[in-house]
Each structure stands twice: as C-alpha cells, then as structure tokens.
mmCIF file with all atom_site columns, C-alpha atoms in Angstrom:
data_model
loop_
_atom_site.group_PDB
_atom_site.id
_atom_site.type_symbol
_atom_site.label_atom_id
_atom_site.label_alt_id
_atom_site.label_comp_id
_atom_site.label_asym_id
_atom_site.label_entity_id
_atom_site.label_seq_id
_atom_site.pdbx_PDB_ins_code
_atom_site.Cartn_x
_atom_site.Cartn_y
_atom_site.Cartn_z
_atom_site.occupancy
_atom_site.B_iso_or_equiv
_atom_site.pdbx_formal_charge
_atom_site.auth_seq_id
_atom_site.auth_comp_id
_atom_site.auth_asym_id
_atom_site.auth_atom_id
_atom_site.pdbx_PDB_model_num
ATOM 1   C CA . MET A 1 1   ? -2.042  11.334 -27.883 1.00 0.00 ? 30  MET A CA 1
ATOM 2   C CA . LYS A 1 2   ? 0.880   14.286 -27.996 1.00 0.00 ? 31  LYS A CA 1
ATOM 3   C CA . VAL A 1 3   ? 3.901   13.462 -30.364 1.00 0.00 ? 32  VAL A CA 1
ATOM 4   C CA . LEU A 1 4   ? 6.623   15.431 -30.736 1.00 0.00 ? 33  LEU A CA 1
ATOM 5   C CA . VAL A 1 5   ? 8.936   14.763 -33.715 1.00 0.00 ? 34  VAL A CA 1
ATOM 6   C CA . VAL A 1 6   ? 12.275  16.004 -33.284 1.00 0.00 ? 35  VAL A CA 1
ATOM 7   C CA . ASP A 1 7   ? 15.042  16.083 -36.240 1.00 0.00 ? 36  ASP A CA 1
ATOM 8   C CA . ASP A 1 8   ? 17.148  18.528 -37.997 1.00 0.00 ? 37  ASP A CA 1
ATOM 9   C CA . GLN A 1 9   ? 15.778  17.634 -41.521 1.00 0.00 ? 38  GLN A CA 1
ATOM 10  C CA . ALA A 1 10  ? 12.324  18.716 -42.828 1.00 0.00 ? 39  ALA A CA 1
ATOM 11  C CA . SER A 1 11  ? 12.053  15.492 -44.973 1.00 0.00 ? 40  SER A CA 1
ATOM 12  C CA . ALA A 1 12  ? 12.581  13.259 -41.884 1.00 0.00 ? 41  ALA A CA 1
ATOM 13  C CA . ARG A 1 13  ? 10.146  15.270 -39.700 1.00 0.00 ? 42  ARG A CA 1
ATOM 14  C CA . ARG A 1 14  ? 7.454   15.262 -42.654 1.00 0.00 ? 43  ARG A CA 1
ATOM 15  C CA . VAL A 1 15  ? 7.505   11.690 -43.111 1.00 0.00 ? 44  VAL A CA 1
ATOM 16  C CA . LEU A 1 16  ? 7.824   10.531 -39.481 1.00 0.00 ? 45  LEU A CA 1
ATOM 17  C CA . SER A 1 17  ? 4.808   13.232 -38.995 1.00 0.00 ? 46  SER A CA 1
ATOM 18  C CA . ALA A 1 18  ? 3.021   11.299 -41.605 1.00 0.00 ? 47  ALA A CA 1
ATOM 19  C CA . ILE A 1 19  ? 2.440   7.893  -40.099 1.00 0.00 ? 48  ILE A CA 1
ATOM 20  C CA . VAL A 1 20  ? 2.124   9.577  -36.064 1.00 0.00 ? 49  VAL A CA 1
ATOM 21  C CA . SER A 1 21  ? -0.487  11.575 -38.242 1.00 0.00 ? 50  SER A CA 1
ATOM 22  C CA . ARG A 1 22  ? -1.809  7.660  -39.126 1.00 0.00 ? 51  ARG A CA 1
ATOM 23  C CA . LEU A 1 23  ? -2.530  6.850  -35.409 1.00 0.00 ? 52  LEU A CA 1
ATOM 24  C CA . GLU A 1 24  ? -5.694  5.149  -34.401 1.00 0.00 ? 53  GLU A CA 1
ATOM 25  C CA . GLY A 1 25  ? -7.796  7.563  -32.004 1.00 0.00 ? 54  GLY A CA 1
ATOM 26  C CA . GLY A 1 26  ? -5.473  10.166 -33.825 1.00 0.00 ? 55  GLY A CA 1
ATOM 27  C CA . ALA A 1 27  ? -2.632  12.419 -32.446 1.00 0.00 ? 56  ALA A CA 1
ATOM 28  C CA . ASP A 1 28  ? -1.289  16.295 -32.210 1.00 0.00 ? 57  ASP A CA 1
ATOM 29  C CA . ILE A 1 29  ? 1.730   16.057 -33.371 1.00 0.00 ? 58  ILE A CA 1
ATOM 30  C CA . VAL A 1 30  ? 4.377   18.708 -32.948 1.00 0.00 ? 59  VAL A CA 1
ATOM 31  C CA . GLU A 1 31  ? 7.743   19.290 -34.780 1.00 0.00 ? 60  GLU A CA 1
ATOM 32  C CA . ALA A 1 32  ? 11.107  20.501 -33.913 1.00 0.00 ? 61  ALA A CA 1
ATOM 33  C CA . ASP A 1 33  ? 13.931  20.738 -35.821 1.00 0.00 ? 62  ASP A CA 1
ATOM 34  C CA . SER A 1 34  ? 17.049  21.103 -33.149 1.00 0.00 ? 63  SER A CA 1
ATOM 35  C CA . LEU A 1 35  ? 17.930  20.959 -29.239 1.00 0.00 ? 64  LEU A CA 1
ATOM 36  C CA . ALA A 1 36  ? 16.891  23.853 -28.803 1.00 0.00 ? 65  ALA A CA 1
ATOM 37  C CA . SER A 1 37  ? 13.307  24.347 -30.437 1.00 0.00 ? 66  SER A CA 1
ATOM 38  C CA . ALA A 1 38  ? 12.563  20.559 -28.627 1.00 0.00 ? 67  ALA A CA 1
ATOM 39  C CA . ARG A 1 39  ? 12.715  22.150 -25.089 1.00 0.00 ? 68  ARG A CA 1
ATOM 40  C CA . VAL A 1 40  ? 10.679  25.372 -26.249 1.00 0.00 ? 69  VAL A CA 1
ATOM 41  C CA . ALA A 1 41  ? 8.348   23.015 -27.382 1.00 0.00 ? 70  ALA A CA 1
ATOM 42  C CA . LEU A 1 42  ? 8.950   20.834 -24.204 1.00 0.00 ? 71  LEU A CA 1
ATOM 43  C CA . ASP A 1 43  ? 8.177   23.688 -21.919 1.00 0.00 ? 72  ASP A CA 1
ATOM 44  C CA . ALA A 1 44  ? 5.013   24.620 -23.830 1.00 0.00 ? 73  ALA A CA 1
ATOM 45  C CA . GLN A 1 45  ? 2.209   22.289 -22.979 1.00 0.00 ? 74  GLN A CA 1
ATOM 46  C CA . PRO A 1 46  ? 2.475   18.676 -22.149 1.00 0.00 ? 75  PRO A CA 1
ATOM 47  C CA . LEU A 1 47  ? 3.699   15.882 -24.414 1.00 0.00 ? 76  LEU A CA 1
ATOM 48  C CA . ASP A 1 48  ? 3.396   12.368 -24.144 1.00 0.00 ? 77  ASP A CA 1
ATOM 49  C CA . VAL A 1 49  ? 6.261   11.058 -26.544 1.00 0.00 ? 78  VAL A CA 1
ATOM 50  C CA . ALA A 1 50  ? 8.752   12.381 -28.154 1.00 0.00 ? 79  ALA A CA 1
ATOM 51  C CA . LEU A 1 51  ? 10.065  10.726 -31.193 1.00 0.00 ? 80  LEU A CA 1
ATOM 52  C CA . ILE A 1 52  ? 14.292  12.255 -31.183 1.00 0.00 ? 81  ILE A CA 1
ATOM 53  C CA . ASP A 1 53  ? 16.785  11.869 -34.083 1.00 0.00 ? 82  ASP A CA 1
ATOM 54  C CA . LEU A 1 54  ? 20.944  11.349 -32.050 1.00 0.00 ? 83  LEU A CA 1
ATOM 55  C CA . ARG A 1 55  ? 22.131  14.330 -34.518 1.00 0.00 ? 84  ARG A CA 1
ATOM 56  C CA . LEU A 1 56  ? 20.084  17.011 -34.658 1.00 0.00 ? 85  LEU A CA 1
ATOM 57  C CA . GLY A 1 57  ? 22.687  19.029 -36.658 1.00 0.00 ? 86  GLY A CA 1
ATOM 58  C CA . PRO A 1 58  ? 25.021  19.163 -40.164 1.00 0.00 ? 87  PRO A CA 1
ATOM 59  C CA . ASP A 1 59  ? 28.115  17.800 -38.131 1.00 0.00 ? 88  ASP A CA 1
ATOM 60  C CA . ALA A 1 60  ? 28.465  14.574 -37.457 1.00 0.00 ? 89  ALA A CA 1
ATOM 61  C CA . ARG A 1 61  ? 29.416  14.516 -34.342 1.00 0.00 ? 90  ARG A CA 1
ATOM 62  C CA . ASN A 1 62  ? 26.578  15.764 -32.651 1.00 0.00 ? 91  ASN A CA 1
ATOM 63  C CA . ARG A 1 63  ? 24.539  13.719 -30.504 1.00 0.00 ? 92  ARG A CA 1
ATOM 64  C CA . ASP A 1 64  ? 21.758  16.485 -28.708 1.00 0.00 ? 93  ASP A CA 1
ATOM 65  C CA . GLY A 1 65  ? 19.578  13.911 -29.586 1.00 0.00 ? 94  GLY A CA 1
ATOM 66  C CA . LEU A 1 66  ? 20.989  12.177 -26.849 1.00 0.00 ? 95  LEU A CA 1
ATOM 67  C CA . ALA A 1 67  ? 21.167  14.945 -24.375 1.00 0.00 ? 96  ALA A CA 1
ATOM 68  C CA . LEU A 1 68  ? 17.503  15.544 -24.775 1.00 0.00 ? 97  LEU A CA 1
ATOM 69  C CA . VAL A 1 69  ? 16.504  12.153 -24.083 1.00 0.00 ? 98  VAL A CA 1
ATOM 70  C CA . GLU A 1 70  ? 18.659  12.756 -21.108 1.00 0.00 ? 99  GLU A CA 1
ATOM 71  C CA . GLU A 1 71  ? 17.222  15.909 -20.498 1.00 0.00 ? 100 GLU A CA 1
ATOM 72  C CA . ILE A 1 72  ? 13.101  14.269 -21.231 1.00 0.00 ? 101 ILE A CA 1
ATOM 73  C CA . ARG A 1 73  ? 13.708  11.567 -18.454 1.00 0.00 ? 102 ARG A CA 1
ATOM 74  C CA . ALA A 1 74  ? 15.514  13.756 -16.205 1.00 0.00 ? 103 ALA A CA 1
ATOM 75  C CA . ARG A 1 75  ? 12.598  16.753 -16.139 1.00 0.00 ? 104 ARG A CA 1
ATOM 76  C CA . THR A 1 76  ? 9.166   14.839 -17.639 1.00 0.00 ? 105 THR A CA 1
ATOM 77  C CA . SER A 1 77  ? 7.086   12.354 -18.140 1.00 0.00 ? 106 SER A CA 1
ATOM 78  C CA . VAL A 1 78  ? 7.542   12.360 -22.247 1.00 0.00 ? 107 VAL A CA 1
ATOM 79  C CA . VAL A 1 79  ? 8.569   8.649  -23.508 1.00 0.00 ? 108 VAL A CA 1
ATOM 80  C CA . PRO A 1 80  ? 11.559  8.902  -25.593 1.00 0.00 ? 109 PRO A CA 1
ATOM 81  C CA . ILE A 1 81  ? 12.169  6.994  -28.982 1.00 0.00 ? 110 ILE A CA 1
ATOM 82  C CA . ILE A 1 82  ? 15.040  7.121  -30.296 1.00 0.00 ? 111 ILE A CA 1
ATOM 83  C CA . VAL A 1 83  ? 15.203  7.480  -34.670 1.00 0.00 ? 112 VAL A CA 1
ATOM 84  C CA . THR A 1 84  ? 18.214  6.856  -36.021 1.00 0.00 ? 113 THR A CA 1
ATOM 85  C CA . ALA A 1 85  ? 20.166  5.606  -39.234 1.00 0.00 ? 114 ALA A CA 1
ATOM 86  C CA . TYR A 1 86  ? 21.637  2.366  -38.973 1.00 0.00 ? 115 TYR A CA 1
ATOM 87  C CA . GLN A 1 87  ? 25.222  3.191  -38.545 1.00 0.00 ? 116 GLN A CA 1
ATOM 88  C CA . GLU A 1 88  ? 24.670  5.021  -34.868 1.00 0.00 ? 117 GLU A CA 1
ATOM 89  C CA . VAL A 1 89  ? 24.202  1.481  -33.546 1.00 0.00 ? 118 VAL A CA 1
ATOM 90  C CA . ALA A 1 90  ? 26.707  2.684  -30.234 1.00 0.00 ? 119 ALA A CA 1
ATOM 91  C CA . GLU A 1 91  ? 25.018  5.464  -29.587 1.00 0.00 ? 120 GLU A CA 1
ATOM 92  C CA . ILE A 1 92  ? 21.383  3.703  -29.854 1.00 0.00 ? 121 ILE A CA 1
ATOM 93  C CA . ARG A 1 93  ? 23.138  1.706  -27.012 1.00 0.00 ? 122 ARG A CA 1
ATOM 94  C CA . MET A 1 94  ? 24.517  4.511  -24.965 1.00 0.00 ? 123 MET A CA 1
ATOM 95  C CA . ALA A 1 95  ? 20.318  6.476  -25.854 1.00 0.00 ? 124 ALA A CA 1
ATOM 96  C CA . MET A 1 96  ? 18.757  3.186  -24.360 1.00 0.00 ? 125 MET A CA 1
ATOM 97  C CA . ARG A 1 97  ? 21.052  3.067  -21.127 1.00 0.00 ? 126 ARG A CA 1
ATOM 98  C CA . VAL A 1 98  ? 20.014  7.009  -20.631 1.00 0.00 ? 127 VAL A CA 1
ATOM 99  C CA . GLY A 1 99  ? 16.556  6.298  -20.761 1.00 0.00 ? 128 GLY A CA 1
ATOM 100 C CA . ALA A 1 100 ? 15.020  6.282  -23.951 1.00 0.00 ? 129 ALA A CA 1
ATOM 101 C CA . TYR A 1 101 ? 12.392  4.211  -24.461 1.00 0.00 ? 130 TYR A CA 1
ATOM 102 C CA . ASP A 1 102 ? 12.059  1.847  -27.852 1.00 0.00 ? 131 ASP A CA 1
ATOM 103 C CA . PHE A 1 103 ? 14.421  2.881  -30.909 1.00 0.00 ? 132 PHE A CA 1
ATOM 104 C CA . ILE A 1 104 ? 13.401  3.021  -34.473 1.00 0.00 ? 133 ILE A CA 1
ATOM 105 C CA . LEU A 1 105 ? 15.779  2.632  -37.243 1.00 0.00 ? 134 LEU A CA 1
ATOM 106 C CA . LYS A 1 106 ? 15.178  5.874  -40.063 1.00 0.00 ? 135 LYS A CA 1
ATOM 107 C CA . ASP A 1 107 ? 15.443  3.204  -42.890 1.00 0.00 ? 136 ASP A CA 1
ATOM 108 C CA . ASP A 1 108 ? 12.617  1.196  -41.593 1.00 0.00 ? 137 ASP A CA 1
ATOM 109 C CA . LEU A 1 109 ? 10.492  4.152  -41.314 1.00 0.00 ? 138 LEU A CA 1
ATOM 110 C CA . CYS A 1 110 ? 6.437   2.662  -41.646 1.00 0.00 ? 139 CYS A CA 1
ATOM 111 C CA . ASP A 1 111 ? 3.591   2.780  -40.172 1.00 0.00 ? 140 ASP A CA 1
ATOM 112 C CA . GLU A 1 112 ? 3.862   -1.313 -39.397 1.00 0.00 ? 141 GLU A CA 1
ATOM 113 C CA . LEU A 1 113 ? 6.567   0.020  -37.404 1.00 0.00 ? 142 LEU A CA 1
ATOM 114 C CA . VAL A 1 114 ? 6.426   3.270  -35.425 1.00 0.00 ? 143 VAL A CA 1
ATOM 115 C CA . LEU A 1 115 ? 2.001   2.426  -35.033 1.00 0.00 ? 144 LEU A CA 1
ATOM 116 C CA . PRO A 1 116 ? 2.559   -0.575 -32.896 1.00 0.00 ? 145 PRO A CA 1
ATOM 117 C CA . VAL A 1 117 ? 5.693   1.249  -31.028 1.00 0.00 ? 146 VAL A CA 1
ATOM 118 C CA . LEU A 1 118 ? 3.061   4.099  -30.356 1.00 0.00 ? 147 LEU A CA 1
ATOM 119 C CA . THR A 1 119 ? -0.451  2.691  -29.822 1.00 0.00 ? 148 THR A CA 1
ATOM 120 C CA . GLY A 1 120 ? 1.534   0.149  -27.291 1.00 0.00 ? 149 GLY A CA 1
ATOM 121 C CA . LEU A 1 121 ? 2.772   2.962  -25.237 1.00 0.00 ? 150 LEU A CA 1
ATOM 122 C CA . ARG A 1 122 ? -0.880  4.600  -25.390 1.00 0.00 ? 151 ARG A CA 1
ATOM 123 C CA . THR A 1 123 ? -1.937  1.354  -24.208 1.00 0.00 ? 152 THR A CA 1
ATOM 124 C CA . ARG A 1 124 ? 0.143   1.314  -21.350 1.00 0.00 ? 153 ARG A CA 1
ATOM 125 C CA . ARG A 1 125 ? -0.644  4.915  -20.422 1.00 0.00 ? 154 ARG A CA 1
ATOM 126 C CA . ARG A 1 126 ? -3.494  3.985  -19.681 1.00 0.00 ? 155 ARG A CA 1
ATOM 127 C CA . LEU A 1 127 ? -3.773  0.960  -18.243 1.00 0.00 ? 156 LEU A CA 1
ATOM 128 C CA . GLU A 1 128 ? -1.162  3.104  -15.467 1.00 0.00 ? 157 GLU A CA 1
ATOM 129 C CA . HIS A 1 129 ? -3.584  5.618  -15.275 1.00 0.00 ? 158 HIS A CA 1
ATOM 130 C CA . GLU A 1 130 ? -6.202  3.032  -14.286 1.00 0.00 ? 159 GLU A CA 1
ATOM 131 C CA . LEU A 1 131 ? -4.413  1.252  -11.720 1.00 0.00 ? 160 LEU A CA 1
ATOM 132 C CA . ARG A 1 132 ? -3.403  5.101  -10.201 1.00 0.00 ? 161 ARG A CA 1
ATOM 133 C CA . GLU A 1 133 ? -7.218  5.488  -9.954  1.00 0.00 ? 162 GLU A CA 1
ATOM 134 C CA . LEU A 1 134 ? -8.064  2.171  -8.563  1.00 0.00 ? 163 LEU A CA 1
ATOM 135 C CA . ARG A 1 135 ? -5.170  2.298  -5.957  1.00 0.00 ? 164 ARG A CA 1
ATOM 136 C CA . ALA A 1 136 ? -6.642  5.391  -4.397  1.00 0.00 ? 165 ALA A CA 1
ATOM 137 C CA . ARG A 1 137 ? -10.464 4.225  -4.544  1.00 0.00 ? 166 ARG A CA 1
ATOM 138 C CA . ARG A 1 138 ? -8.810  1.150  -2.518  1.00 0.00 ? 167 ARG A CA 1
ATOM 139 C CA . GLN A 1 139 ? -7.804  3.687  -0.164  1.00 0.00 ? 168 GLN A CA 1
ATOM 140 C CA . ASP A 1 140 ? -10.340 5.964  0.230   1.00 0.00 ? 169 ASP A CA 1
ATOM 141 C CA . VAL A 1 141 ? -12.869 2.357  0.939   1.00 0.00 ? 170 VAL A CA 1
ATOM 142 C CA . GLU A 1 142 ? -10.608 0.647  3.219   1.00 0.00 ? 171 GLU A CA 1
ATOM 143 C CA . PRO A 1 143 ? -11.130 1.359  7.164   1.00 0.00 ? 172 PRO A CA 1
ATOM 144 C CA . ILE A 1 144 ? -9.025  2.706  9.561   1.00 0.00 ? 173 ILE A CA 1
ATOM 145 C CA . THR A 1 145 ? -7.284  0.981  11.977  1.00 0.00 ? 174 THR A CA 1
ATOM 146 C CA . GLY A 1 146 ? -6.125  2.060  15.444  1.00 0.00 ? 175 GLY A CA 1
ATOM 147 C CA . ARG A 1 147 ? -3.224  0.244  14.540  1.00 0.00 ? 176 ARG A CA 1
#
C-alpha cells in the first residue's frame, strides 16, 4: 500500500509515518508538507491513500487540506482520510461531504485507531479488484446470443 502523509508539521508527519510503517504487509510512505508538495506527489506516482491535515500552514484560516480532498476525489482513485484536531468538527463534516473516506483525530493518533482504517481499505481494494476480475472472466465465458 502506498500512503501519502500530508501535514505542514514535521512532528505530525513523523508520528503518522511511524504508525503507517507498522502496517501489516508493509507500506510505502510519501510525505508532503504543503498543498503544492502533495500535488507533486500525487502526480509523480500511483498512491492508494492520503492522510491529510485540514490546515496546511500557520494561518488558522487555512483549509488547504479540504481543497486537497476535493482535488483527490475529482481526479484520482486515492482515498483521502482527514487527520485533524478536535476543534475542527465543522471542517470534518465539510471534508466528509466533499469526499473524505474517514477522519482520525490527532489527539488520538495510535496504532489501534489508524492501522484498522488502513487495513480495512486494503481489504476493500483487494475485494474490489477480485470482483472486477470475476466480472471480466464472466463476460469472457458467457455465450454471445443473437438477441
């Protein structure tokens, strides 16, 4: 699984990356510290999941993470997950409305909360892939009728 960790604070990126690195089966981790560097990472390689802080700068009004969620949903198959603080409940709701798959509160960051979300996504992606393969095989096997 390839995971993009987007947060303007290096310490938050380190904590998230450390947790993600313990994902069973492993994970490739890419870090970004801004909206611009996240865009570069998204364009540079295929990714599965993006863990995104809503505020990507020192300005308390900054909501670049929300813009990133919208961009990801509009142009990629990456699954965006918000990682934010308790005080931003209204923004969490907005992020969910524009396409965030889930959210994780920064104050609760731990293996027990983050890893099950990623494991569940990995399982879901695997099952979706298997379903596509089965449907494709079924189409190859079904006889062509003249109806």
